[in-house]
mmCIF file of C-alpha atoms in Angstrom:
data_model
loop_
_atom_site.group_PDB
_atom_site.id
_atom_site.type_symbol
_atom_site.label_atom_id
_atom_site.label_comp_id
_atom_site.label_asym_id
_atom_site.label_seq_id
_atom_site.Cartn_x
_atom_site.Cartn_y
_atom_site.Cartn_z
ATOM 1 C CA ARG R 1 -10.520 4.443 23.826
ATOM 2 C CA ALA R 2 -12.491 3.529 21.651
ATOM 3 C CA LEU R 3 -15.901 1.010 21.280
ATOM 4 C CA ARG R 4 -15.515 -0.294 17.560
ATOM 5 C CA THR R 5 -18.296 -2.323 15.784
ATOM 6 C CA LYS R 6 -17.446 -4.146 12.142
ATOM 7 C CA ILE R 7 -19.804 -5.987 10.340
ATOM 8 C CA ASN R 8 -18.608 -7.652 7.037
ATOM 9 C CA TYR R 9 -20.489 -8.529 3.835
ATOM 10 C CA GLN R 10 -18.956 -11.296 1.602
ATOM 11 C CA GLN R 11 -19.960 -12.830 -1.414
ATOM 12 C CA ASP R 12 -18.062 -14.145 -4.710
ATOM 13 C CA ASN R 13 -18.267 -10.966 -6.420
ATOM 14 C CA LEU R 14 -18.836 -8.441 -3.599
ATOM 15 C CA PHE R 15 -16.849 -7.280 -0.535
ATOM 16 C CA ALA R 16 -18.686 -4.724 1.697
ATOM 17 C CA ARG R 17 -17.776 -3.691 5.713
ATOM 18 C CA VAL R 18 -18.920 -1.445 7.740
ATOM 19 C CA ASN R 19 -17.163 0.082 10.840
ATOM 20 C CA VAL R 20 -18.425 2.166 13.650
ATOM 21 C CA ASP R 21 -17.008 3.743 16.504
ATOM 22 C CA ALA R 22 -19.384 4.600 19.101
ATOM 23 C CA LEU R 23 -16.803 6.745 21.487
ATOM 24 C CA ASN R 24 -15.598 9.077 18.340
ATOM 25 C CA PRO R 25 -19.068 9.345 16.438
ATOM 26 C CA ALA R 26 -17.984 8.392 13.213
ATOM 27 C CA VAL R 27 -18.714 5.953 10.968
ATOM 28 C CA THR R 28 -16.159 4.179 7.959
ATOM 29 C CA ALA R 29 -17.655 1.877 5.226
ATOM 30 C CA ASP R 30 -16.133 0.642 2.172
ATOM 31 C CA VAL R 31 -17.437 -1.573 -0.739
ATOM 32 C CA THR R 32 -15.485 -3.442 -3.274
ATOM 33 C CA ILE R 33 -17.465 -5.079 -6.499
ATOM 34 C CA SER R 34 -15.459 -7.669 -9.347
ATOM 35 C CA ARG R 35 -15.876 -9.486 -12.161
ATOM 36 C CA ASP R 36 -13.409 -11.204 -14.446
ATOM 37 C CA GLY R 37 -10.330 -9.613 -12.756
ATOM 38 C CA ALA R 38 -11.788 -5.628 -13.540
ATOM 39 C CA LEU R 39 -12.779 -4.521 -10.039
ATOM 40 C CA ALA R 40 -14.260 -1.094 -8.973
ATOM 41 C CA GLY R 41 -14.077 0.228 -5.139
ATOM 42 C CA ALA R 42 -15.101 3.077 -2.979
ATOM 43 C CA GLU R 43 -14.918 3.713 0.444
ATOM 44 C CA LEU R 44 -16.393 6.818 2.604
ATOM 45 C CA ALA R 45 -16.009 8.528 5.916
ATOM 46 C CA TYR R 46 -19.051 9.818 8.322
ATOM 47 C CA ASP R 47 -17.945 12.167 11.697
ATOM 48 C CA LEU R 48 -21.572 11.599 13.336
ATOM 49 C CA ASN R 49 -20.523 15.203 15.456
ATOM 50 C CA SER R 50 -19.980 17.447 12.492
ATOM 51 C CA GLY R 51 -22.047 15.765 9.884
ATOM 52 C CA ALA R 52 -19.719 16.063 7.471
ATOM 53 C CA VAL R 53 -17.869 13.443 5.340
ATOM 54 C CA THR R 54 -14.227 13.411 6.573
ATOM 55 C CA LYS R 55 -12.718 11.090 4.019
ATOM 56 C CA THR R 56 -13.575 9.292 0.041
ATOM 57 C CA ASN R 57 -11.462 7.186 -2.017
ATOM 58 C CA SER R 58 -11.928 5.231 -4.705
ATOM 59 C CA THR R 59 -10.401 2.725 -6.933
ATOM 60 C CA LEU R 60 -10.709 1.187 -10.490
ATOM 61 C CA GLY R 61 -8.427 -1.808 -11.331
ATOM 62 C CA PHE R 62 -7.643 -5.081 -13.334
ATOM 63 C CA ALA R 63 -5.878 -7.614 -12.265
ATOM 64 C CA GLY R 64 -4.730 -10.048 -14.715
ATOM 65 C CA PRO R 65 -2.527 -13.590 -13.518
ATOM 66 C CA ASP R 66 0.819 -12.184 -13.106
ATOM 67 C CA TYR R 67 0.188 -8.218 -13.328
ATOM 68 C CA MET R 68 -2.478 -5.843 -11.585
ATOM 69 C CA ILE R 69 -2.886 -2.219 -12.311
ATOM 70 C CA THR R 70 -4.890 -0.026 -10.359
ATOM 71 C CA MET R 71 -6.267 3.679 -10.333
ATOM 72 C CA GLN R 72 -7.052 5.524 -7.662
ATOM 73 C CA GLY R 73 -8.349 9.037 -6.511
ATOM 74 C CA ASN R 74 -7.764 9.550 -2.668
ATOM 75 C CA ASN R 75 -8.870 12.403 -0.231
ATOM 76 C CA SER R 76 -12.087 13.347 -2.361
ATOM 77 C CA LEU R 77 -10.524 13.296 -5.974
ATOM 78 C CA ASN R 78 -7.540 15.638 -4.389
ATOM 79 C CA MET R 79 -4.714 12.926 -5.344
ATOM 80 C CA PHE R 80 -4.042 10.328 -8.056
ATOM 81 C CA GLN R 81 -2.641 7.087 -7.676
ATOM 82 C CA LEU R 82 -1.763 4.851 -10.653
ATOM 83 C CA ALA R 83 -0.323 1.937 -10.096
ATOM 84 C CA PHE R 84 0.767 -1.435 -11.764
ATOM 85 C CA TYR R 85 3.094 -4.517 -10.638
ATOM 86 C CA GLN R 86 4.316 -7.200 -12.765
ATOM 87 C CA ARG R 87 5.764 -10.902 -11.634
ATOM 88 C CA VAL R 88 8.125 -11.258 -14.315
ATOM 89 C CA THR R 89 9.782 -14.464 -13.404
ATOM 90 C CA ALA R 90 9.142 -16.592 -11.039
ATOM 91 C CA ASN R 91 11.883 -15.225 -8.802
ATOM 92 C CA VAL R 92 11.817 -11.242 -10.236
ATOM 93 C CA GLU R 93 8.928 -8.802 -9.241
ATOM 94 C CA ALA R 94 8.458 -5.223 -10.424
ATOM 95 C CA GLY R 95 6.347 -2.467 -9.796
ATOM 96 C CA ALA R 96 5.815 1.115 -10.608
ATOM 97 C CA ARG R 97 3.921 3.780 -9.156
ATOM 98 C CA ALA R 98 2.932 7.530 -9.818
ATOM 99 C CA VAL R 99 0.957 10.097 -7.621
ATOM 100 C CA TYR R 100 -0.450 13.256 -8.330
ATOM 101 C CA ASP R 101 -1.479 15.480 -5.312
ATOM 102 C CA TYR R 102 -4.141 18.224 -6.500
ATOM 103 C CA LYS R 103 -3.777 20.199 -3.493
ATOM 104 C CA ASN R 104 0.436 20.353 -3.814
ATOM 105 C CA PRO R 105 0.835 21.776 -7.140
ATOM 106 C CA GLU R 106 4.511 22.587 -5.513
ATOM 107 C CA GLY R 107 5.278 18.838 -5.292
ATOM 108 C CA GLY R 108 3.888 17.612 -8.969
ATOM 109 C CA VAL R 109 3.676 14.108 -10.006
ATOM 110 C CA SER R 110 5.970 11.952 -7.677
ATOM 111 C CA ALA R 111 7.000 8.634 -9.032
ATOM 112 C CA GLU R 112 8.531 5.119 -7.676
ATOM 113 C CA LEU R 113 10.432 2.225 -9.158
ATOM 114 C CA ALA R 114 10.514 -1.128 -7.309
ATOM 115 C CA THR R 115 11.702 -4.485 -7.686
ATOM 116 C CA LYS R 116 11.765 -7.967 -5.421
ATOM 117 C CA TYR R 117 13.994 -11.251 -6.299
ATOM 118 C CA VAL R 118 13.736 -14.071 -4.491
ATOM 119 C CA LEU R 119 17.312 -15.747 -3.743
ATOM 120 C CA ASP R 120 15.510 -18.888 -2.674
ATOM 121 C CA LYS R 121 12.289 -20.202 -0.522
ATOM 122 C CA ASP R 122 14.123 -18.224 2.492
ATOM 123 C CA ALA R 123 15.454 -15.413 1.313
ATOM 124 C CA PHE R 124 15.091 -12.322 -0.993
ATOM 125 C CA VAL R 125 15.722 -8.692 -1.229
ATOM 126 C CA LYS R 126 13.507 -5.816 -2.108
ATOM 127 C CA ALA R 127 15.229 -2.575 -3.795
ATOM 128 C CA LYS R 128 12.834 1.037 -4.464
ATOM 129 C CA VAL R 129 13.728 4.427 -5.853
ATOM 130 C CA ASP R 130 11.644 7.644 -5.982
ATOM 131 C CA ASN R 131 12.003 10.507 -8.237
ATOM 132 C CA SER R 132 13.165 12.426 -4.988
ATOM 133 C CA GLY R 133 16.583 10.290 -5.030
ATOM 134 C CA ARG R 134 15.487 8.042 -2.194
ATOM 135 C CA MET R 135 16.739 4.511 -2.332
ATOM 136 C CA GLY R 136 15.288 2.082 -0.196
ATOM 137 C CA LEU R 137 17.102 -1.527 -0.092
ATOM 138 C CA SER R 138 15.929 -4.325 2.639
ATOM 139 C CA PHE R 139 17.201 -8.630 2.869
ATOM 140 C CA THR R 140 14.610 -10.718 4.478
ATOM 141 C CA GLN R 141 15.683 -14.134 5.747
ATOM 142 C CA THR R 142 13.856 -16.908 7.499
ATOM 143 C CA LEU R 143 15.560 -18.062 9.792
ATOM 144 C CA ARG R 144 13.481 -20.597 10.936
ATOM 145 C CA PRO R 145 9.590 -21.903 10.434
ATOM 146 C CA GLY R 146 7.861 -18.372 12.099
ATOM 147 C CA VAL R 147 11.012 -16.235 12.404
ATOM 148 C CA LYS R 148 12.117 -13.571 9.887
ATOM 149 C CA LEU R 149 14.646 -11.250 9.921
ATOM 150 C CA SER R 150 14.980 -8.096 8.120
ATOM 151 C CA LEU R 151 17.850 -5.635 7.516
ATOM 152 C CA ALA R 152 16.724 -2.209 5.593
ATOM 153 C CA GLY R 153 18.269 1.009 4.579
ATOM 154 C CA LEU R 154 16.727 4.114 2.751
ATOM 155 C CA PHE R 155 19.569 6.328 1.791
ATOM 156 C CA ASP R 156 19.153 9.970 0.362
ATOM 157 C CA THR R 157 20.989 9.648 -3.132
ATOM 158 C CA THR R 158 21.264 13.629 -3.269
ATOM 159 C CA ARG R 159 22.831 14.003 0.377
ATOM 160 C CA LEU R 160 25.148 10.747 0.384
ATOM 161 C CA GLN R 161 27.818 12.546 2.601
ATOM 162 C CA GLU R 162 25.014 13.986 5.325
ATOM 163 C CA ASN R 163 23.396 12.159 7.466
ATOM 164 C CA ALA R 164 20.219 11.830 6.167
ATOM 165 C CA HIS R 165 19.983 7.906 5.986
ATOM 166 C CA LYS R 166 17.669 5.542 7.906
ATOM 167 C CA MET R 167 19.294 2.016 8.719
ATOM 168 C CA GLY R 168 16.940 -0.662 10.452
ATOM 169 C CA ALA R 169 16.286 -4.249 11.613
ATOM 170 C CA ALA R 170 13.505 -6.301 12.419
ATOM 171 C CA LEU R 171 12.926 -9.476 13.919
ATOM 172 C CA THR R 172 9.227 -11.061 13.244
ATOM 173 C CA PHE R 173 7.441 -13.700 14.846
ATOM 174 C CA GLU R 174 4.773 -15.528 13.232
ATOM 175 C CA ALA R 175 2.115 -17.944 14.853
#
């Protein structure tokens, strides 16, 4: 159960919102400012019962005509993420992400590389691989306007002989 109130405020280079849940007294607020491709944002969550800040996140980024780079500090600056995206051609997109979790020194840095290839106006494939040896593959086909079929798999390449893989299908209807 929830009783939520949402307030959004937007101008050309500013977007802010506040969410209040009256049944579970909590307030979440975020703000993003941008100018000439550069952006900065912050998010804060506050629990009214305990009087404590429960979440702080911040982001800096830059978006060019066919690329974007962002740096985020999440979980009260205990986790850092650097991401890069580029539209290489009209049919190919590529991205990379590195994450460092300060509270989990055993995990170190995790990294992902991903790509998307547009086959035609109704179909595309995606692939993703991370430094743990997981590889994700997906295929999406528009069957008719408003109806898409997606087939996907997540494979653990370090345990190919084991039952450690996931497969799935989704049928999406859009109005």
